[in-house]
Short mmCIF file of N, CA and C in Angstrom, two decimals:
data_model
loop_
_atom_site.label_atom_id
_atom_site.label_comp_id
_atom_site.label_asym_id
_atom_site.label_seq_id
_atom_site.Cartn_x
_atom_site.Cartn_y
_atom_site.Cartn_z
N UNK A 1 -57.58 23.09 46.12
CA UNK A 1 -56.87 23.09 44.85
C UNK A 1 -57.76 22.62 43.71
N UNK A 2 -58.51 21.56 43.94
CA UNK A 2 -59.36 21.00 42.88
C UNK A 2 -60.80 21.47 42.97
N UNK A 3 -61.11 22.28 43.98
CA UNK A 3 -62.46 22.79 44.16
C UNK A 3 -63.48 21.66 44.19
N UNK A 4 -63.18 20.64 45.05
CA UNK A 4 -64.10 19.53 45.20
C UNK A 4 -64.05 19.02 46.63
N UNK A 5 -65.03 18.26 46.98
CA UNK A 5 -65.15 17.73 48.34
C UNK A 5 -64.13 16.63 48.56
N UNK A 6 -63.99 16.25 49.83
CA UNK A 6 -63.08 15.13 50.15
C UNK A 6 -63.59 13.85 49.49
N UNK A 7 -64.92 13.71 49.34
CA UNK A 7 -65.47 12.53 48.65
C UNK A 7 -65.02 12.53 47.19
N UNK A 8 -64.97 13.71 46.56
CA UNK A 8 -64.49 13.81 45.19
C UNK A 8 -63.02 13.42 45.07
N UNK A 9 -62.23 13.85 46.04
CA UNK A 9 -60.81 13.49 46.06
C UNK A 9 -60.66 11.98 46.25
N UNK A 10 -61.43 11.42 47.18
CA UNK A 10 -61.37 9.96 47.39
C UNK A 10 -61.78 9.21 46.13
N UNK A 11 -62.78 9.74 45.42
CA UNK A 11 -63.19 9.11 44.17
C UNK A 11 -62.06 9.11 43.15
N UNK A 12 -61.32 10.21 43.08
CA UNK A 12 -60.18 10.29 42.16
C UNK A 12 -59.07 9.34 42.59
N UNK A 13 -58.92 9.15 43.90
CA UNK A 13 -57.91 8.19 44.38
C UNK A 13 -58.34 6.77 44.00
N UNK A 14 -59.61 6.44 44.24
CA UNK A 14 -60.12 5.10 43.93
C UNK A 14 -60.05 4.80 42.44
N UNK A 15 -60.28 5.82 41.60
CA UNK A 15 -60.24 5.60 40.16
C UNK A 15 -58.82 5.59 39.61
N UNK A 16 -57.84 5.94 40.46
CA UNK A 16 -56.45 5.92 40.03
C UNK A 16 -55.96 7.23 39.44
N UNK A 17 -56.82 8.24 39.39
CA UNK A 17 -56.41 9.54 38.85
C UNK A 17 -55.37 10.18 39.78
N UNK A 18 -55.62 10.08 41.08
CA UNK A 18 -54.67 10.57 42.07
C UNK A 18 -54.06 9.38 42.81
N UNK A 19 -52.80 9.50 43.12
CA UNK A 19 -52.09 8.44 43.86
C UNK A 19 -51.95 8.90 45.31
N UNK A 20 -52.02 7.92 46.21
CA UNK A 20 -51.91 8.25 47.63
C UNK A 20 -50.79 7.45 48.30
N UNK A 21 -50.38 7.97 49.43
CA UNK A 21 -49.46 7.26 50.32
C UNK A 21 -50.11 7.28 51.70
N UNK A 22 -50.01 6.17 52.41
CA UNK A 22 -50.55 6.11 53.76
C UNK A 22 -49.38 6.01 54.74
N UNK A 23 -49.38 6.92 55.68
CA UNK A 23 -48.33 6.94 56.69
C UNK A 23 -49.00 7.02 58.05
N UNK A 24 -48.78 6.01 58.84
CA UNK A 24 -49.36 5.92 60.20
C UNK A 24 -50.87 6.14 60.16
N UNK A 25 -51.53 5.55 59.18
CA UNK A 25 -52.98 5.62 59.08
C UNK A 25 -53.53 6.89 58.46
N UNK A 26 -52.66 7.82 58.10
CA UNK A 26 -53.10 9.06 57.47
C UNK A 26 -52.84 8.97 55.97
N UNK A 27 -53.82 9.42 55.19
CA UNK A 27 -53.69 9.40 53.73
C UNK A 27 -53.11 10.72 53.24
N UNK A 28 -52.16 10.61 52.32
CA UNK A 28 -51.57 11.78 51.68
C UNK A 28 -51.65 11.59 50.17
N UNK A 29 -52.00 12.64 49.48
CA UNK A 29 -52.03 12.59 48.02
C UNK A 29 -50.63 12.93 47.52
N UNK A 30 -50.16 12.12 46.60
CA UNK A 30 -48.81 12.31 46.07
C UNK A 30 -48.76 13.55 45.17
N UNK A 31 -47.75 14.39 45.39
CA UNK A 31 -47.61 15.63 44.62
C UNK A 31 -47.48 15.36 43.13
N UNK A 32 -46.77 14.33 42.75
CA UNK A 32 -46.59 14.02 41.33
C UNK A 32 -47.94 13.80 40.64
N UNK A 33 -48.85 13.12 41.32
CA UNK A 33 -50.16 12.88 40.70
C UNK A 33 -50.98 14.16 40.64
N UNK A 34 -50.82 15.04 41.62
CA UNK A 34 -51.50 16.33 41.58
C UNK A 34 -51.01 17.13 40.38
N UNK A 35 -49.70 17.15 40.17
CA UNK A 35 -49.13 17.89 39.04
C UNK A 35 -49.60 17.31 37.70
N UNK A 36 -49.72 15.98 37.63
CA UNK A 36 -50.22 15.35 36.40
C UNK A 36 -51.65 15.79 36.11
N UNK A 37 -52.49 15.84 37.14
CA UNK A 37 -53.87 16.27 36.96
C UNK A 37 -53.93 17.72 36.50
N UNK A 38 -53.11 18.57 37.09
CA UNK A 38 -53.08 19.98 36.71
C UNK A 38 -52.62 20.13 35.26
N UNK A 39 -51.58 19.40 34.88
CA UNK A 39 -51.08 19.47 33.50
C UNK A 39 -52.12 18.98 32.51
N UNK A 40 -52.83 17.91 32.86
CA UNK A 40 -53.88 17.38 31.98
C UNK A 40 -55.02 18.40 31.83
N UNK A 41 -55.40 19.01 32.94
CA UNK A 41 -56.46 20.02 32.86
C UNK A 41 -56.02 21.20 32.01
N UNK A 42 -54.78 21.61 32.15
CA UNK A 42 -54.25 22.71 31.32
C UNK A 42 -54.30 22.35 29.84
N UNK A 43 -53.97 21.09 29.51
CA UNK A 43 -54.05 20.64 28.11
C UNK A 43 -55.50 20.66 27.62
N UNK A 44 -56.42 20.22 28.47
CA UNK A 44 -57.83 20.21 28.09
C UNK A 44 -58.36 21.63 27.87
N UNK A 45 -57.99 22.54 28.75
CA UNK A 45 -58.41 23.94 28.61
C UNK A 45 -57.86 24.50 27.30
N UNK A 46 -56.59 24.24 27.03
CA UNK A 46 -55.98 24.74 25.79
C UNK A 46 -56.67 24.16 24.56
N UNK A 47 -56.99 22.88 24.59
CA UNK A 47 -57.67 22.22 23.46
C UNK A 47 -59.02 22.88 23.19
N UNK A 48 -59.81 23.06 24.23
CA UNK A 48 -61.14 23.65 24.08
C UNK A 48 -61.02 25.11 23.65
N UNK A 49 -60.12 25.85 24.28
CA UNK A 49 -59.95 27.27 23.93
C UNK A 49 -59.54 27.42 22.47
N UNK A 50 -58.58 26.62 22.03
CA UNK A 50 -58.13 26.69 20.64
C UNK A 50 -59.27 26.40 19.68
N UNK A 51 -60.05 25.36 19.96
CA UNK A 51 -61.18 25.00 19.11
C UNK A 51 -62.21 26.14 19.04
N UNK A 52 -62.56 26.69 20.20
CA UNK A 52 -63.57 27.75 20.21
C UNK A 52 -63.05 29.02 19.55
N UNK A 53 -61.78 29.32 19.71
CA UNK A 53 -61.20 30.47 19.03
C UNK A 53 -61.24 30.28 17.52
N UNK A 54 -60.97 29.07 17.05
CA UNK A 54 -61.05 28.78 15.62
C UNK A 54 -62.47 28.99 15.11
N UNK A 55 -63.44 28.52 15.87
CA UNK A 55 -64.84 28.69 15.48
C UNK A 55 -65.21 30.17 15.44
N UNK A 56 -64.79 30.91 16.45
CA UNK A 56 -65.10 32.34 16.50
C UNK A 56 -64.44 33.09 15.34
N UNK A 57 -63.22 32.70 15.00
CA UNK A 57 -62.53 33.35 13.86
C UNK A 57 -63.29 33.13 12.56
N UNK A 58 -63.95 31.97 12.46
CA UNK A 58 -64.74 31.66 11.27
C UNK A 58 -66.11 32.35 11.29
N UNK A 59 -66.44 32.98 12.42
CA UNK A 59 -67.73 33.64 12.55
C UNK A 59 -68.84 32.73 13.03
N UNK A 60 -68.47 31.54 13.53
CA UNK A 60 -69.47 30.59 14.04
C UNK A 60 -69.98 31.10 15.38
N UNK A 61 -71.27 31.31 15.47
CA UNK A 61 -71.85 31.88 16.69
C UNK A 61 -72.52 30.84 17.58
N UNK A 62 -72.57 29.59 17.12
CA UNK A 62 -73.23 28.55 17.91
C UNK A 62 -72.59 27.19 17.65
N UNK A 63 -72.04 26.63 18.71
CA UNK A 63 -71.46 25.28 18.69
C UNK A 63 -72.14 24.50 19.81
N UNK A 64 -72.64 23.32 19.52
CA UNK A 64 -73.29 22.53 20.58
C UNK A 64 -72.24 21.89 21.48
N UNK A 65 -72.67 21.50 22.66
CA UNK A 65 -71.77 20.90 23.65
C UNK A 65 -71.11 19.61 23.15
N UNK A 66 -71.86 18.76 22.47
CA UNK A 66 -71.35 17.43 22.10
C UNK A 66 -70.01 17.48 21.37
N UNK A 67 -69.85 18.25 20.30
CA UNK A 67 -68.56 18.25 19.61
C UNK A 67 -67.42 18.82 20.46
N UNK A 68 -67.74 19.77 21.33
CA UNK A 68 -66.72 20.32 22.23
C UNK A 68 -66.28 19.23 23.21
N UNK A 69 -67.23 18.52 23.75
CA UNK A 69 -66.93 17.47 24.72
C UNK A 69 -66.18 16.31 24.07
N UNK A 70 -66.54 16.00 22.82
CA UNK A 70 -65.87 14.90 22.11
C UNK A 70 -64.38 15.16 21.92
N UNK A 71 -63.98 16.43 21.87
CA UNK A 71 -62.55 16.76 21.76
C UNK A 71 -61.76 16.16 22.92
N UNK A 72 -62.43 15.99 24.06
CA UNK A 72 -61.78 15.50 25.27
C UNK A 72 -62.19 14.08 25.62
N UNK A 73 -62.95 13.45 24.73
CA UNK A 73 -63.42 12.09 25.01
C UNK A 73 -64.54 12.05 26.03
N UNK A 74 -65.29 13.15 26.14
CA UNK A 74 -66.39 13.23 27.10
C UNK A 74 -67.72 13.05 26.37
N UNK A 75 -68.74 12.73 27.14
CA UNK A 75 -70.08 12.56 26.58
C UNK A 75 -71.08 13.39 27.37
N UNK A 76 -72.11 13.85 26.68
CA UNK A 76 -73.15 14.63 27.35
C UNK A 76 -74.02 13.75 28.24
N UNK A 77 -73.91 12.43 28.11
CA UNK A 77 -74.77 11.51 28.85
C UNK A 77 -74.36 11.34 30.31
N UNK A 78 -73.11 11.65 30.64
CA UNK A 78 -72.64 11.46 32.01
C UNK A 78 -72.58 12.78 32.77
N UNK A 79 -73.18 12.80 33.92
CA UNK A 79 -73.21 14.00 34.75
C UNK A 79 -71.80 14.48 35.09
N UNK A 80 -70.91 13.57 35.42
CA UNK A 80 -69.53 13.96 35.76
C UNK A 80 -68.85 14.63 34.58
N UNK A 81 -69.14 14.16 33.36
CA UNK A 81 -68.56 14.76 32.16
C UNK A 81 -69.15 16.15 31.91
N UNK A 82 -70.45 16.30 32.14
CA UNK A 82 -71.08 17.62 31.98
C UNK A 82 -70.51 18.61 32.99
N UNK A 83 -70.28 18.15 34.22
CA UNK A 83 -69.68 19.02 35.23
C UNK A 83 -68.26 19.40 34.84
N UNK A 84 -67.51 18.45 34.31
CA UNK A 84 -66.13 18.71 33.92
C UNK A 84 -66.07 19.73 32.79
N UNK A 85 -66.91 19.57 31.77
CA UNK A 85 -66.86 20.53 30.66
C UNK A 85 -67.32 21.91 31.14
N UNK A 86 -68.21 21.95 32.09
CA UNK A 86 -68.63 23.23 32.66
C UNK A 86 -67.46 23.94 33.33
N UNK A 87 -66.67 23.19 34.10
CA UNK A 87 -65.48 23.79 34.75
C UNK A 87 -64.48 24.27 33.71
N UNK A 88 -64.27 23.46 32.68
CA UNK A 88 -63.31 23.82 31.63
C UNK A 88 -63.79 25.06 30.88
N UNK A 89 -65.06 25.08 30.49
CA UNK A 89 -65.59 26.24 29.77
C UNK A 89 -65.53 27.50 30.63
N UNK A 90 -65.75 27.35 31.92
CA UNK A 90 -65.64 28.48 32.82
C UNK A 90 -64.23 29.05 32.82
N UNK A 91 -63.24 28.16 32.84
CA UNK A 91 -61.85 28.62 32.83
C UNK A 91 -61.47 29.23 31.48
N UNK A 92 -61.96 28.64 30.40
CA UNK A 92 -61.72 29.19 29.07
C UNK A 92 -62.29 30.61 28.99
N UNK A 93 -63.52 30.78 29.48
CA UNK A 93 -64.15 32.09 29.41
C UNK A 93 -63.47 33.11 30.32
N UNK A 94 -63.03 32.68 31.47
CA UNK A 94 -62.30 33.59 32.36
C UNK A 94 -61.02 34.09 31.67
N UNK A 95 -60.31 33.15 31.02
CA UNK A 95 -59.08 33.54 30.32
C UNK A 95 -59.38 34.53 29.20
N UNK A 96 -60.37 34.21 28.36
CA UNK A 96 -60.67 35.10 27.23
C UNK A 96 -61.20 36.45 27.72
N UNK A 97 -61.96 36.43 28.79
CA UNK A 97 -62.48 37.68 29.37
C UNK A 97 -61.32 38.55 29.87
N UNK A 98 -60.37 37.93 30.56
CA UNK A 98 -59.21 38.66 31.07
C UNK A 98 -58.34 39.19 29.94
N UNK A 99 -58.37 38.53 28.79
CA UNK A 99 -57.63 39.01 27.61
C UNK A 99 -58.38 40.11 26.87
N UNK A 100 -59.58 40.44 27.35
CA UNK A 100 -60.39 41.48 26.71
C UNK A 100 -61.14 41.00 25.48
N UNK A 101 -61.35 39.69 25.37
CA UNK A 101 -62.00 39.12 24.19
C UNK A 101 -63.39 38.54 24.49
N UNK A 102 -63.98 38.95 25.60
CA UNK A 102 -65.31 38.46 25.94
C UNK A 102 -65.29 37.05 26.50
N UNK A 103 -66.46 36.55 26.85
CA UNK A 103 -66.60 35.21 27.42
C UNK A 103 -66.79 34.20 26.29
N UNK A 104 -65.72 33.57 25.90
CA UNK A 104 -65.69 32.70 24.72
C UNK A 104 -66.72 31.59 24.76
N UNK A 105 -67.04 31.09 25.93
CA UNK A 105 -68.00 29.98 26.00
C UNK A 105 -69.43 30.40 25.67
N UNK A 106 -69.67 31.69 25.41
CA UNK A 106 -71.01 32.14 25.02
C UNK A 106 -71.46 31.46 23.73
N UNK A 107 -70.52 30.98 22.93
CA UNK A 107 -70.91 30.35 21.66
C UNK A 107 -71.22 28.86 21.82
N UNK A 108 -70.99 28.29 23.02
CA UNK A 108 -71.29 26.87 23.26
C UNK A 108 -72.73 26.77 23.77
N UNK A 109 -73.56 26.08 22.98
CA UNK A 109 -75.00 26.07 23.24
C UNK A 109 -75.55 24.68 23.52
N UNK A 110 -76.62 24.67 24.30
CA UNK A 110 -77.37 23.44 24.56
C UNK A 110 -78.09 23.06 23.28
N UNK A 111 -78.04 21.80 22.93
CA UNK A 111 -78.64 21.32 21.68
C UNK A 111 -80.09 21.78 21.54
N UNK A 112 -80.35 22.36 20.38
CA UNK A 112 -81.71 22.75 20.03
C UNK A 112 -82.21 24.06 20.64
N UNK A 113 -81.39 24.71 21.47
CA UNK A 113 -81.86 25.94 22.12
C UNK A 113 -81.25 27.20 21.51
N UNK A 114 -80.06 27.07 20.95
CA UNK A 114 -79.35 28.25 20.47
C UNK A 114 -78.86 29.14 21.60
N UNK A 115 -78.80 28.59 22.81
CA UNK A 115 -78.38 29.35 23.99
C UNK A 115 -77.39 28.54 24.82
N UNK A 116 -76.48 29.23 25.52
CA UNK A 116 -75.61 28.51 26.45
C UNK A 116 -76.42 27.96 27.62
N UNK A 117 -75.81 27.08 28.37
CA UNK A 117 -76.45 26.57 29.59
C UNK A 117 -76.69 27.76 30.52
N UNK A 118 -77.94 28.07 30.76
CA UNK A 118 -78.25 29.29 31.50
C UNK A 118 -77.67 29.27 32.92
N UNK A 119 -77.77 28.15 33.63
CA UNK A 119 -77.23 28.11 34.99
C UNK A 119 -75.72 28.27 34.99
N UNK A 120 -75.04 27.46 34.22
CA UNK A 120 -73.58 27.50 34.21
C UNK A 120 -73.05 28.80 33.65
N UNK A 121 -73.53 29.21 32.50
CA UNK A 121 -73.01 30.41 31.86
C UNK A 121 -73.33 31.65 32.69
N UNK A 122 -74.55 31.77 33.18
CA UNK A 122 -74.89 32.98 33.93
C UNK A 122 -74.31 32.99 35.34
N UNK A 123 -73.91 31.83 35.85
CA UNK A 123 -73.12 31.82 37.09
C UNK A 123 -71.80 32.53 36.85
N UNK A 124 -71.20 32.26 35.71
CA UNK A 124 -69.94 32.91 35.33
C UNK A 124 -70.18 34.40 35.06
N UNK A 125 -71.24 34.73 34.36
CA UNK A 125 -71.56 36.13 34.07
C UNK A 125 -71.69 36.91 35.37
N UNK A 126 -72.41 36.35 36.32
CA UNK A 126 -72.60 37.02 37.61
C UNK A 126 -71.26 37.27 38.30
N UNK A 127 -70.34 36.34 38.16
CA UNK A 127 -69.02 36.49 38.80
C UNK A 127 -68.17 37.54 38.10
N UNK A 128 -68.30 37.65 36.78
CA UNK A 128 -67.43 38.56 36.02
C UNK A 128 -68.07 39.92 35.74
N UNK A 129 -69.37 39.93 35.55
CA UNK A 129 -70.10 41.16 35.18
C UNK A 129 -71.28 41.34 36.12
N UNK A 130 -71.01 41.66 37.36
CA UNK A 130 -72.06 41.73 38.38
C UNK A 130 -73.23 42.64 38.00
N UNK A 131 -72.95 43.70 37.26
CA UNK A 131 -74.01 44.67 36.93
C UNK A 131 -74.57 44.50 35.53
N UNK A 132 -74.45 43.31 34.94
CA UNK A 132 -74.91 43.11 33.57
C UNK A 132 -76.39 43.45 33.41
N UNK A 133 -77.17 43.18 34.45
CA UNK A 133 -78.62 43.43 34.37
C UNK A 133 -78.96 44.92 34.27
N UNK A 134 -78.02 45.78 34.65
CA UNK A 134 -78.24 47.22 34.51
C UNK A 134 -78.16 47.66 33.06
N UNK A 135 -77.57 46.83 32.22
CA UNK A 135 -77.31 47.21 30.83
C UNK A 135 -78.12 46.42 29.80
N UNK A 136 -78.72 45.31 30.23
CA UNK A 136 -79.44 44.44 29.30
C UNK A 136 -80.81 44.08 29.88
N UNK A 137 -81.82 44.09 29.03
CA UNK A 137 -83.18 43.80 29.49
C UNK A 137 -83.37 42.33 29.83
N UNK A 138 -82.71 41.43 29.06
CA UNK A 138 -82.90 40.00 29.27
C UNK A 138 -81.56 39.28 29.15
N UNK A 139 -81.55 38.04 29.58
CA UNK A 139 -80.36 37.20 29.41
C UNK A 139 -80.05 37.04 27.93
N UNK A 140 -81.08 36.88 27.13
CA UNK A 140 -80.89 36.71 25.70
C UNK A 140 -80.23 37.93 25.07
N UNK A 141 -80.59 39.13 25.53
CA UNK A 141 -79.95 40.35 25.03
C UNK A 141 -78.46 40.35 25.38
N UNK A 142 -78.14 39.93 26.60
CA UNK A 142 -76.74 39.86 27.00
C UNK A 142 -76.00 38.85 26.13
N UNK A 143 -76.59 37.68 25.92
CA UNK A 143 -75.95 36.63 25.11
C UNK A 143 -75.69 37.14 23.69
N UNK A 144 -76.67 37.82 23.10
CA UNK A 144 -76.50 38.36 21.76
C UNK A 144 -75.34 39.36 21.71
N UNK A 145 -75.30 40.26 22.66
CA UNK A 145 -74.23 41.27 22.69
C UNK A 145 -72.87 40.63 22.96
N UNK A 146 -72.82 39.67 23.86
CA UNK A 146 -71.55 39.02 24.20
C UNK A 146 -71.06 38.18 23.02
N UNK A 147 -71.96 37.55 22.30
CA UNK A 147 -71.58 36.79 21.11
C UNK A 147 -70.96 37.71 20.08
N UNK A 148 -71.57 38.85 19.84
CA UNK A 148 -71.01 39.84 18.90
C UNK A 148 -69.62 40.29 19.35
N UNK A 149 -69.48 40.52 20.66
CA UNK A 149 -68.19 40.96 21.20
C UNK A 149 -67.11 39.89 20.99
N UNK A 150 -67.46 38.64 21.25
CA UNK A 150 -66.51 37.52 21.09
C UNK A 150 -66.12 37.36 19.62
N UNK A 151 -67.09 37.38 18.73
CA UNK A 151 -66.79 37.20 17.31
C UNK A 151 -65.93 38.35 16.78
N UNK A 152 -66.25 39.55 17.18
CA UNK A 152 -65.47 40.71 16.73
C UNK A 152 -64.02 40.63 17.26
N UNK A 153 -63.86 40.22 18.50
CA UNK A 153 -62.53 40.15 19.11
C UNK A 153 -61.66 39.08 18.45
N UNK A 154 -62.28 38.02 17.98
CA UNK A 154 -61.50 36.91 17.40
C UNK A 154 -61.29 37.04 15.89
N UNK A 155 -62.00 37.93 15.26
CA UNK A 155 -61.82 38.14 13.81
C UNK A 155 -60.65 39.07 13.54
N UNK A 156 -60.16 39.75 14.53
CA UNK A 156 -59.07 40.71 14.36
C UNK A 156 -57.78 40.03 13.98
#
């Protein structure tokens, strides 16, 4: 459900994000806490998606990670926060792609590069557009075309 290891789940239990019940020595995660986590993630996805859609409507083609992360109280300094924003941006892009509006996270760039996180973003590209390399000479060409597609879709 959370796409994480049992160690990750235990970490969430220890931090109080997930609540557990122990019955005869077996640990069970409480459904209410699972639903709270899902609802919170849905709110975070909506917050980021709304912000990026607003930027795209304005014609902004490059937003750095820091201001996007700050919307959720996250920092670029913590690995767990960077992983979390990566998951959220992946879900935002999947939603916008399914709506026919391109991969919205293409406009979120690593500071000073003018490019999205190549590993994270192109992992998503590979999942959604397996044959992208047949149509574009370089990753940068794909990013340029996808940015144009996203901006055009959101200006309508």
